[in-house]
Coordinates of C-alpha atoms in Angstrom, one line a residue:
X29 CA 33.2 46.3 54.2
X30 CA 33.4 50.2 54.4
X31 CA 31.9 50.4 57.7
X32 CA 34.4 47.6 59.0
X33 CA 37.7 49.6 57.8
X34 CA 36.7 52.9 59.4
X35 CA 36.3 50.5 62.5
X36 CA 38.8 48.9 62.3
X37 CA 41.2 52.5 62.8
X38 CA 39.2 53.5 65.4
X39 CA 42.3 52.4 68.0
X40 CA 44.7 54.4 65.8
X41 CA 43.7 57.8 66.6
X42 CA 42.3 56.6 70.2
X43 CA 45.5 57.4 72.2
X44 CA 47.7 60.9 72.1
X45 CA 51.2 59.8 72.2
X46 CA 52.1 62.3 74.8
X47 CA 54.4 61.4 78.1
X48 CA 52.2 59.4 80.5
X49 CA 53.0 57.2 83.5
X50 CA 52.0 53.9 85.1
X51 CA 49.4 54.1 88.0
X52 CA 52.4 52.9 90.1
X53 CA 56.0 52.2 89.9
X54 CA 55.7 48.5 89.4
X55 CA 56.4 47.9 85.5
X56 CA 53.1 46.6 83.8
X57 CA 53.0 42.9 82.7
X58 CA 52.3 42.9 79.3
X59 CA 51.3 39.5 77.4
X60 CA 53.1 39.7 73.6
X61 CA 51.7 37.9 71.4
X62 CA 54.0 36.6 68.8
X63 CA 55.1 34.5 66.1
X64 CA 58.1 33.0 64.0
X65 CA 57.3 36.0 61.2
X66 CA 59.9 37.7 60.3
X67 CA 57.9 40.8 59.4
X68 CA 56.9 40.8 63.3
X69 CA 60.7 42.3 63.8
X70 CA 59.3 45.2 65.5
X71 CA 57.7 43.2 68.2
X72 CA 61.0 41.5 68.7
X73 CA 62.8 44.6 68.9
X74 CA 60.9 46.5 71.2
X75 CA 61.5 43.7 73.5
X76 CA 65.2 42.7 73.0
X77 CA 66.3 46.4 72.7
X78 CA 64.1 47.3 75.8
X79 CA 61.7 49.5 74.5
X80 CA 59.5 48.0 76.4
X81 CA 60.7 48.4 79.7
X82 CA 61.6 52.3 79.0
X83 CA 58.1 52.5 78.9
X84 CA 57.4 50.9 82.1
X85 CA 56.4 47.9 80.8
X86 CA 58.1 44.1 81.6
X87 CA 56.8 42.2 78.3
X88 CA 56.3 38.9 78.6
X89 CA 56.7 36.7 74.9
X90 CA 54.1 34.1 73.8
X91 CA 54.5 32.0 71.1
X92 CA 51.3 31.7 68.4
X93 CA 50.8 30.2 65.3
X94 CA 49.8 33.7 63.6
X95 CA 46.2 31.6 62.6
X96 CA 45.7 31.5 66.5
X97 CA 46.1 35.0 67.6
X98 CA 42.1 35.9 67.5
X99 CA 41.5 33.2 69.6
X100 CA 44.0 34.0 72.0
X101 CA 42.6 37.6 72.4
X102 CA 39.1 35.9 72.9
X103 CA 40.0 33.8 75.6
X104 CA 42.2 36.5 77.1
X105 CA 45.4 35.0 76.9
X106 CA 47.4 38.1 75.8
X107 CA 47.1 41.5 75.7
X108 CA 48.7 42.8 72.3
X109 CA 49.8 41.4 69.4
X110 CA 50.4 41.5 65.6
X111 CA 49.3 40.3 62.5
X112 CA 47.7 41.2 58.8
X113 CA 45.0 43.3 58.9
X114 CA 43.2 41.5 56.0
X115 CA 42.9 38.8 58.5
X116 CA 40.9 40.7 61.0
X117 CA 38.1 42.4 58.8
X118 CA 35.6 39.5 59.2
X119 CA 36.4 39.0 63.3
X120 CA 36.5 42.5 63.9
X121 CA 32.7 43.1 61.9
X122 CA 31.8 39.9 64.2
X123 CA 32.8 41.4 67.0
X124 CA 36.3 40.5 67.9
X125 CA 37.4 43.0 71.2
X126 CA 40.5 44.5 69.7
X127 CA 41.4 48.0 68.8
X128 CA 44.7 48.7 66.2
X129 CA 47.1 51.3 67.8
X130 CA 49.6 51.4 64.8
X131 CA 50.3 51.0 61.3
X132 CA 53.4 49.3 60.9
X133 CA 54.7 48.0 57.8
X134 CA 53.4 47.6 53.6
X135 CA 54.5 44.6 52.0
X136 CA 54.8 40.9 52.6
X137 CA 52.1 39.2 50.2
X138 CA 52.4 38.2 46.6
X139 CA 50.6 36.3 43.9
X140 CA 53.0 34.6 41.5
X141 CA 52.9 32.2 38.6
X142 CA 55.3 30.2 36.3
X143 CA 56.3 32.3 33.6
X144 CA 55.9 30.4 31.2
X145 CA 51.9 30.1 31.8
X146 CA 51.5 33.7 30.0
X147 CA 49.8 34.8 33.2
X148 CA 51.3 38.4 33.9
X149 CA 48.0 40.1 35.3
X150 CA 44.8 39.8 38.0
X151 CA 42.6 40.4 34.6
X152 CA 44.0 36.9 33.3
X153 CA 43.3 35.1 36.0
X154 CA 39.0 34.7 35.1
X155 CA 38.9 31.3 35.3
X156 CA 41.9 30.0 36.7
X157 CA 42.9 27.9 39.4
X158 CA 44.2 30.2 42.7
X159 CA 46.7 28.5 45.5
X160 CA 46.0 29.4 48.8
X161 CA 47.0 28.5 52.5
X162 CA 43.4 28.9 53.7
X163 CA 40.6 30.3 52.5
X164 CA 40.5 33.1 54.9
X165 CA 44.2 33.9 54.8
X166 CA 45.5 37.3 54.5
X167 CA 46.8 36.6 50.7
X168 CA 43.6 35.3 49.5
X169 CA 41.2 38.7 50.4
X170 CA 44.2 40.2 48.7
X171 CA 43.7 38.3 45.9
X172 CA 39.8 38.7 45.9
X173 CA 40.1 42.2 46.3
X174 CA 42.1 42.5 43.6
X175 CA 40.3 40.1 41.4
X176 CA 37.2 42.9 41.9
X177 CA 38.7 45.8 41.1
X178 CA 39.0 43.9 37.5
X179 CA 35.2 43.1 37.5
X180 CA 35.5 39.0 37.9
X181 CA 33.6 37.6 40.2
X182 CA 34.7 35.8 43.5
X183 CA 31.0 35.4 45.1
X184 CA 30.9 31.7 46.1
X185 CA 27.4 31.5 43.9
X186 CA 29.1 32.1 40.9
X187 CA 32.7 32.5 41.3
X188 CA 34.8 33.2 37.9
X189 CA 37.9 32.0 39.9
X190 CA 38.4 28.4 41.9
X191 CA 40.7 28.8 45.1
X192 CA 42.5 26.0 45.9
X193 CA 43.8 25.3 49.5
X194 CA 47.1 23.6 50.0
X195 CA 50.2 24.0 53.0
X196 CA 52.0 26.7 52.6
X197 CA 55.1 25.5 51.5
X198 CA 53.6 23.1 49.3
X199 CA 52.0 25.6 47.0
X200 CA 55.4 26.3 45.2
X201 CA 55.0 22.7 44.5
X202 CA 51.5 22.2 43.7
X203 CA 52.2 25.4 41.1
X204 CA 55.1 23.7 39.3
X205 CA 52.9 20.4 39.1
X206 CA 50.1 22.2 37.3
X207 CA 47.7 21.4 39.8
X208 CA 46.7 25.0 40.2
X209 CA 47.5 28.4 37.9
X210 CA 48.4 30.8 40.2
X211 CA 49.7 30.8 44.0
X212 CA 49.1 33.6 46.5
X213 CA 51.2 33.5 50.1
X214 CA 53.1 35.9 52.4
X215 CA 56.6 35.9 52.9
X216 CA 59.1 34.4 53.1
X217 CA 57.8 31.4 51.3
X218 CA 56.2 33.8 48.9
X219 CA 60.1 35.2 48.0
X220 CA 61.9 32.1 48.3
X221 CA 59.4 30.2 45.5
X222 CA 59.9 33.1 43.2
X223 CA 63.2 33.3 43.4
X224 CA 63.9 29.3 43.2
X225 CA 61.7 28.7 41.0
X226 CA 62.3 32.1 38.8
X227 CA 58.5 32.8 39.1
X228 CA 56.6 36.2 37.6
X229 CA 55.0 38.5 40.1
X230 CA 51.5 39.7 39.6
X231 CA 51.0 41.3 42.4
X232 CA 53.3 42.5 44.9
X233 CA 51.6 44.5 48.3
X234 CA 54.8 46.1 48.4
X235 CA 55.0 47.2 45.1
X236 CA 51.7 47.1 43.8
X237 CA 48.8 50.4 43.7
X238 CA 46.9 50.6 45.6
X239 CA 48.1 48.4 47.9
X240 CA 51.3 49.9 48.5
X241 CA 50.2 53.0 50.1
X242 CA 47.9 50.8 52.9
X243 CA 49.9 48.9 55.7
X244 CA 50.3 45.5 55.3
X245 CA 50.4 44.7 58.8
X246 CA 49.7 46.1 62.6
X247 CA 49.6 46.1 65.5
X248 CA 46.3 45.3 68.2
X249 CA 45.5 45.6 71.5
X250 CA 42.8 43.9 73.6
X251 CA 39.5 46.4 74.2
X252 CA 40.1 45.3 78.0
X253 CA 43.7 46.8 78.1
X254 CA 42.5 49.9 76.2
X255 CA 39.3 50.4 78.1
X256 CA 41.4 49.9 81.5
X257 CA 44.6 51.1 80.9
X258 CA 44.9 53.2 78.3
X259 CA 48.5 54.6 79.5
X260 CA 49.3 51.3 79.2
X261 CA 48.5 51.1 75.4
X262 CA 50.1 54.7 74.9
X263 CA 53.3 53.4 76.3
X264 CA 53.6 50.5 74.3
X265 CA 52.5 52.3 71.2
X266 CA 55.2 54.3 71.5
X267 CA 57.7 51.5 72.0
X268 CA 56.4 49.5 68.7
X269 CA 56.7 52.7 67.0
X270 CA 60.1 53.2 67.8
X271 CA 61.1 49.8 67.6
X272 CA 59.5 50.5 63.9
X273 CA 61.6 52.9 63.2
X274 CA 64.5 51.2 64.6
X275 CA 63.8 48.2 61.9
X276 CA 64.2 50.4 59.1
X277 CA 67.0 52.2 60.0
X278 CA 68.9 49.2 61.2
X279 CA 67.7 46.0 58.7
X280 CA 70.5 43.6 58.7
X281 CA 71.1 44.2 62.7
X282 CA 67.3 43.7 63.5
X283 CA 67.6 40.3 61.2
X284 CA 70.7 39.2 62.9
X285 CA 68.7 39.4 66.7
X286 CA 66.2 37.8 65.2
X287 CA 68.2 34.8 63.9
X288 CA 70.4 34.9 67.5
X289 CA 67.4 35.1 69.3
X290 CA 65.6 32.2 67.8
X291 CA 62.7 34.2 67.0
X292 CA 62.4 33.3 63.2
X293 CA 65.2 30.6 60.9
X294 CA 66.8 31.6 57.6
X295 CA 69.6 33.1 56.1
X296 CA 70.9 37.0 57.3
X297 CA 71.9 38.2 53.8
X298 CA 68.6 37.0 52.5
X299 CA 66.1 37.8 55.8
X300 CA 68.0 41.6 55.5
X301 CA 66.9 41.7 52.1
X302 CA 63.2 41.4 53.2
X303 CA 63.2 43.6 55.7
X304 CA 64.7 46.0 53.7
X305 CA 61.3 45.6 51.6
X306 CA 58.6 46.0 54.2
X307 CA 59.1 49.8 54.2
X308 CA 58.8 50.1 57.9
X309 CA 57.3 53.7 58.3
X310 CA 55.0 53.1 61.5
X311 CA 52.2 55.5 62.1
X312 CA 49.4 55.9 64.2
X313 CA 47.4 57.5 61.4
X314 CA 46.8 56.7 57.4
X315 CA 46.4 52.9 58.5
X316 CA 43.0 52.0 56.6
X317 CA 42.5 50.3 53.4
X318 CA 41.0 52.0 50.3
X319 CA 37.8 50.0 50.5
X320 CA 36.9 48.9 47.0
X321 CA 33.3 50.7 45.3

């Protein structure tokens, strides 16, 4: 685990951010990977606001369900993309050919139960019944990790905890039937079912030690693109970095392009309000996660 987190940054501090230029005047066709998330608004930005091409890049936009993106770099369909870097410890250790050029945002995962269930911590959850999208999802090596740091057990031999798969938007539902304890899911669903259903927060990535200080989410590049053009993945660093930036200083904007653009559905008011809690602070540095002892 240790050994795949300080791996995993190696891309961070690969590339100075210092003015560099295409190996010609042609702007470089760069293959986005994206999907309807609206934490991704710094992808979508650097493109609509053209952050992109004042790098010298022409981006080109293609659509992924987020649980398809390491197959897409595998079979060299894009070139960069962005998603939660829980998700990529177990490719990455097996090989995946990425490197991480930024940190972007903290936030975006909760674990939540009924409130009336007396569950208000990760220490009572020994025993209990977890909802989950997948088994390898993002939320649910949140929720083992967290389960560890309070000593119970999520080794499949003897696990003290039983995950539970169901859709994402049918865990709200599942919870409020009593067929599990617990659910744990990214946003927006993760918002919307607590606030609908007026659910307690145990554990909020935003909000939550230590998981607050790591980022939540990043952004990759292909090995190929960094081994080959590495001005390449400079310049488009410093376009998601900016576009970053842009995101936090501009919220309900950056949710209204997002909406107008078709990128993601919802509400403005209520899309605004979480982006306003992602804490955008990009960085090429301070991306890793405190690995657990």
């Amino acid at each position: 685990m240790k050994k795949t987190l300080v791996y995993l940054f190696l891309g961070l501090s690969a590339f100075v951010l210092v003015a560099c230029s295409t190996k010609n005047n042609d702007p470089y066709h760069l293959r986005i990977a994206y999907s309807p998330s609206l934490c991704q608004a710094p992808l979508h930005i650097a493109v609509e606001k053209g952050f992109f091409e004042a790098e010298g890049i022409k981006p080109e936009n293609i659509q992924l369900d987020a649980s398809h993106a390491q197959e897409a770099v595998g079979t060299n369909q894009v070139d960069l993309g962005f998603g939660l870097v829980s998700k990529f410890l177990q490719p990455v250790e097996n090989g995946l050919p990425v490197k991480f050029i930024a940190g972007i945002h903290n936030g975006c995962i909760k674990i939540l139960s009924l409130k009336k269930s007396g569950i208000t911590s990760i220490a009572d959850l020994k025993g209990k019944r977890i909802g989950v999208p997948a088994l390898s999802d993002a939320a649910t090596l949140i929720a083992k990790r967290a389960l560890l740091s309070e000593g119970i057990s999520v080794d499949e031999k003897n696990p003290e905890v039983e995950f539970v798969v169901y859709s994402r938007n049918d865990l709200p539902q599942a919870l409020q039937k009593g067929l599990i304890d617990v659910i744990a899911l990214n946003d927006p669903v993760a918002t919307i079912a607590e606030e609908q259903l007026d659910l307690a927060v145990i554990l909020d990535t935003s909000k939550t030690h230590p998981f607050d200080e790591e980022y939540c989410c990043v952004v990759f590049i292909t090995s190929k693109l960094a081994s080959e053009r590495p001005e390449i993945a400079a310049a488009a660093t410093r376009a998601i970095l900016k576009a970053s930036a842009w995101v936090q200083e501009h919220p309900e904007e950056a949710a209204k392009i997002q909406l107008d653009k078709k990128y993601v559905s919802g509400d403005l008011a209520f899309n605004t309000k979480l982006l306003k809690s992602y804490n955008y602070h990009p960085s090429i540095q301070g991306g890793g996660i405190t690995p657990l002892n």
